[in-house]
Amino acid sequence: MERLADLDERLLAALRNDGRAPIAALAARLGVSRATITSRIDKLTAAGVIVGFTVRVRDYAEASTVRATSFIEVEGRSTDRVIVHLRGFPEIQSLHTTNGGWDLVAEIACPDLPAFDDVLRRIRSIDGVVNSETSLLLSSVLR
């Protein structure tokens, strides 16, 4: 897909803010017709830009969840193999490739500290992972 149009960018921002907003409200906010909003959402979904709709909950609803960001260094050309392993971890909420000193960044969520400790142990035991650094997320100030 080519670069997103300004309207598409504004539509995605509005949907990130409220994924349940009615088409009519989105159209009014963005100054276009309901048919335009519907066709843009359909186009973005068909192109794979929008991959789904989900619910976001307030931090206090997940207060007992241990959340962290883990930076992972991978040996040589084993990145694809490591990614395959990490995709199987239900505790990993998202996984990103990156540049700089780290090869991968994983966002982790666990029900408690023992489960968190186990996830870190399993990540470090993957063949090809040579180093990791993990930081607990204490509170969210912007989402």
Coordinates of C-alpha atoms in Angstrom, one line a residue:
M1 CA 0.0 0.0 0.0
E2 CA 1.2 3.5 -0.8
R3 CA 1.7 6.2 1.8
L4 CA -1.5 6.9 3.8
A5 CA -3.5 10.0 2.8
D6 CA -4.0 12.7 5.4
L7 CA -7.6 11.7 5.9
D8 CA -6.5 8.1 6.5
E9 CA -4.0 9.3 9.2
R10 CA -6.7 11.4 10.9
L11 CA -9.1 8.5 10.7
L12 CA -6.6 6.1 12.3
A13 CA -5.9 8.6 15.1
A14 CA -9.6 9.0 15.8
L15 CA -10.1 5.2 15.9
R16 CA -7.1 4.8 18.2
N17 CA -8.8 7.3 20.5
D18 CA -12.2 5.5 20.3
G19 CA -12.4 2.4 18.2
R20 CA -16.1 2.2 19.0
A21 CA -17.0 5.6 17.6
P22 CA -20.0 5.6 15.3
I23 CA -19.4 6.1 11.6
A24 CA -21.5 9.3 11.8
A25 CA -19.5 10.7 14.6
L26 CA -16.2 10.0 12.8
A27 CA -17.6 11.6 9.6
A28 CA -18.6 14.7 11.5
R29 CA -15.3 15.0 13.3
L30 CA -13.3 14.6 10.1
G31 CA -15.6 16.7 7.9
V32 CA -16.5 14.0 5.4
S33 CA -19.5 11.8 4.5
R34 CA -20.4 8.6 6.3
A35 CA -19.8 6.8 3.0
T36 CA -16.3 8.1 2.8
I37 CA -15.5 6.9 6.3
T38 CA -17.0 3.5 5.6
S39 CA -15.0 3.1 2.4
R40 CA -11.8 4.3 4.0
I41 CA -12.1 1.8 6.9
D42 CA -12.9 -0.9 4.4
K43 CA -9.8 0.1 2.3
L44 CA -7.5 0.2 5.3
T45 CA -8.8 -3.1 6.5
A46 CA -8.4 -4.8 3.1
A47 CA -4.9 -3.4 2.8
G48 CA -3.9 -4.8 6.2
V49 CA -3.3 -1.4 7.8
I50 CA -6.2 -2.0 10.2
V51 CA -5.7 -5.6 11.5
G52 CA -8.4 -5.6 14.1
F53 CA -10.4 -3.8 16.7
T54 CA -9.8 -4.4 20.4
V55 CA -10.6 -3.1 23.9
R56 CA -8.3 -1.0 26.0
V57 CA -8.8 -1.1 29.8
R58 CA -7.7 1.3 32.5
D59 CA -4.5 0.5 34.3
Y60 CA -6.3 -0.2 37.6
A61 CA -8.3 -3.0 35.8
E62 CA -4.9 -4.7 35.3
A63 CA -3.3 -3.5 38.5
S64 CA -2.0 -7.0 39.4
T65 CA -0.4 -7.5 36.0
V66 CA 3.3 -7.3 35.8
R67 CA 4.3 -5.5 32.7
A68 CA 7.7 -5.0 31.2
T69 CA 9.8 -4.2 28.2
S70 CA 12.6 -6.5 27.3
F71 CA 15.5 -5.7 25.0
I72 CA 17.0 -8.8 23.4
E73 CA 20.3 -9.2 21.6
V74 CA 20.5 -12.1 19.1
E75 CA 23.5 -14.0 17.9
G76 CA 24.4 -13.7 14.2
R77 CA 21.7 -14.8 11.8
S78 CA 19.4 -16.5 14.3
T79 CA 16.9 -13.6 14.5
D80 CA 14.2 -15.4 12.5
R81 CA 14.5 -18.6 14.6
V82 CA 14.4 -16.6 17.9
I83 CA 11.3 -14.7 16.6
V84 CA 9.5 -18.0 15.9
H85 CA 10.2 -19.1 19.5
L86 CA 9.1 -15.8 21.0
R87 CA 5.8 -15.8 19.0
G88 CA 4.8 -18.8 21.0
F89 CA 5.0 -17.0 24.3
P90 CA 1.5 -16.0 25.4
E91 CA 3.0 -13.5 27.8
I92 CA 4.6 -11.5 24.9
Q93 CA 2.0 -8.8 23.9
S94 CA 4.1 -7.4 21.1
L95 CA 7.5 -8.0 19.5
H96 CA 9.5 -5.6 17.4
T97 CA 12.7 -5.6 15.5
T98 CA 14.9 -2.6 16.1
N99 CA 18.3 -1.0 15.4
G100 CA 21.1 -0.1 17.7
G101 CA 22.5 -2.3 20.4
W102 CA 19.4 -4.6 20.7
D103 CA 17.9 -6.7 18.0
L104 CA 14.4 -7.2 19.4
V105 CA 12.1 -5.4 21.8
A106 CA 9.3 -7.5 23.5
E107 CA 6.4 -6.1 25.5
I108 CA 5.6 -8.6 28.3
A109 CA 2.6 -9.0 30.6
C110 CA 2.4 -11.6 33.3
P111 CA -0.1 -12.3 36.2
D112 CA 2.6 -12.2 38.9
L113 CA 6.4 -12.0 39.6
P114 CA 7.0 -15.8 39.6
A115 CA 5.4 -16.0 36.1
F116 CA 7.5 -13.0 35.0
D117 CA 10.7 -14.6 36.3
D118 CA 9.8 -17.8 34.4
V119 CA 9.3 -15.8 31.1
L120 CA 12.7 -14.1 31.5
R121 CA 14.3 -17.5 32.1
R122 CA 12.6 -19.0 29.0
I123 CA 13.7 -16.0 26.9
R124 CA 17.3 -16.3 28.0
S125 CA 17.3 -20.1 27.3
I126 CA 16.3 -19.7 23.6
D127 CA 19.3 -20.8 21.5
G128 CA 20.6 -17.6 19.8
V129 CA 19.7 -15.1 22.6
V130 CA 23.0 -13.8 23.9
N131 CA 21.8 -10.9 26.1
S132 CA 18.7 -9.2 27.4
E133 CA 17.8 -6.2 29.5
T134 CA 14.3 -5.9 31.0
S135 CA 12.6 -3.0 32.7
L136 CA 9.4 -3.3 34.6
L137 CA 6.7 -0.8 33.6
L138 CA 5.4 0.9 36.8
S139 CA 2.6 3.2 35.6
S140 CA 1.4 4.5 32.3
V141 CA 1.4 8.3 31.9
L142 CA 0.4 8.3 28.2
R143 CA -1.1 5.6 26.0

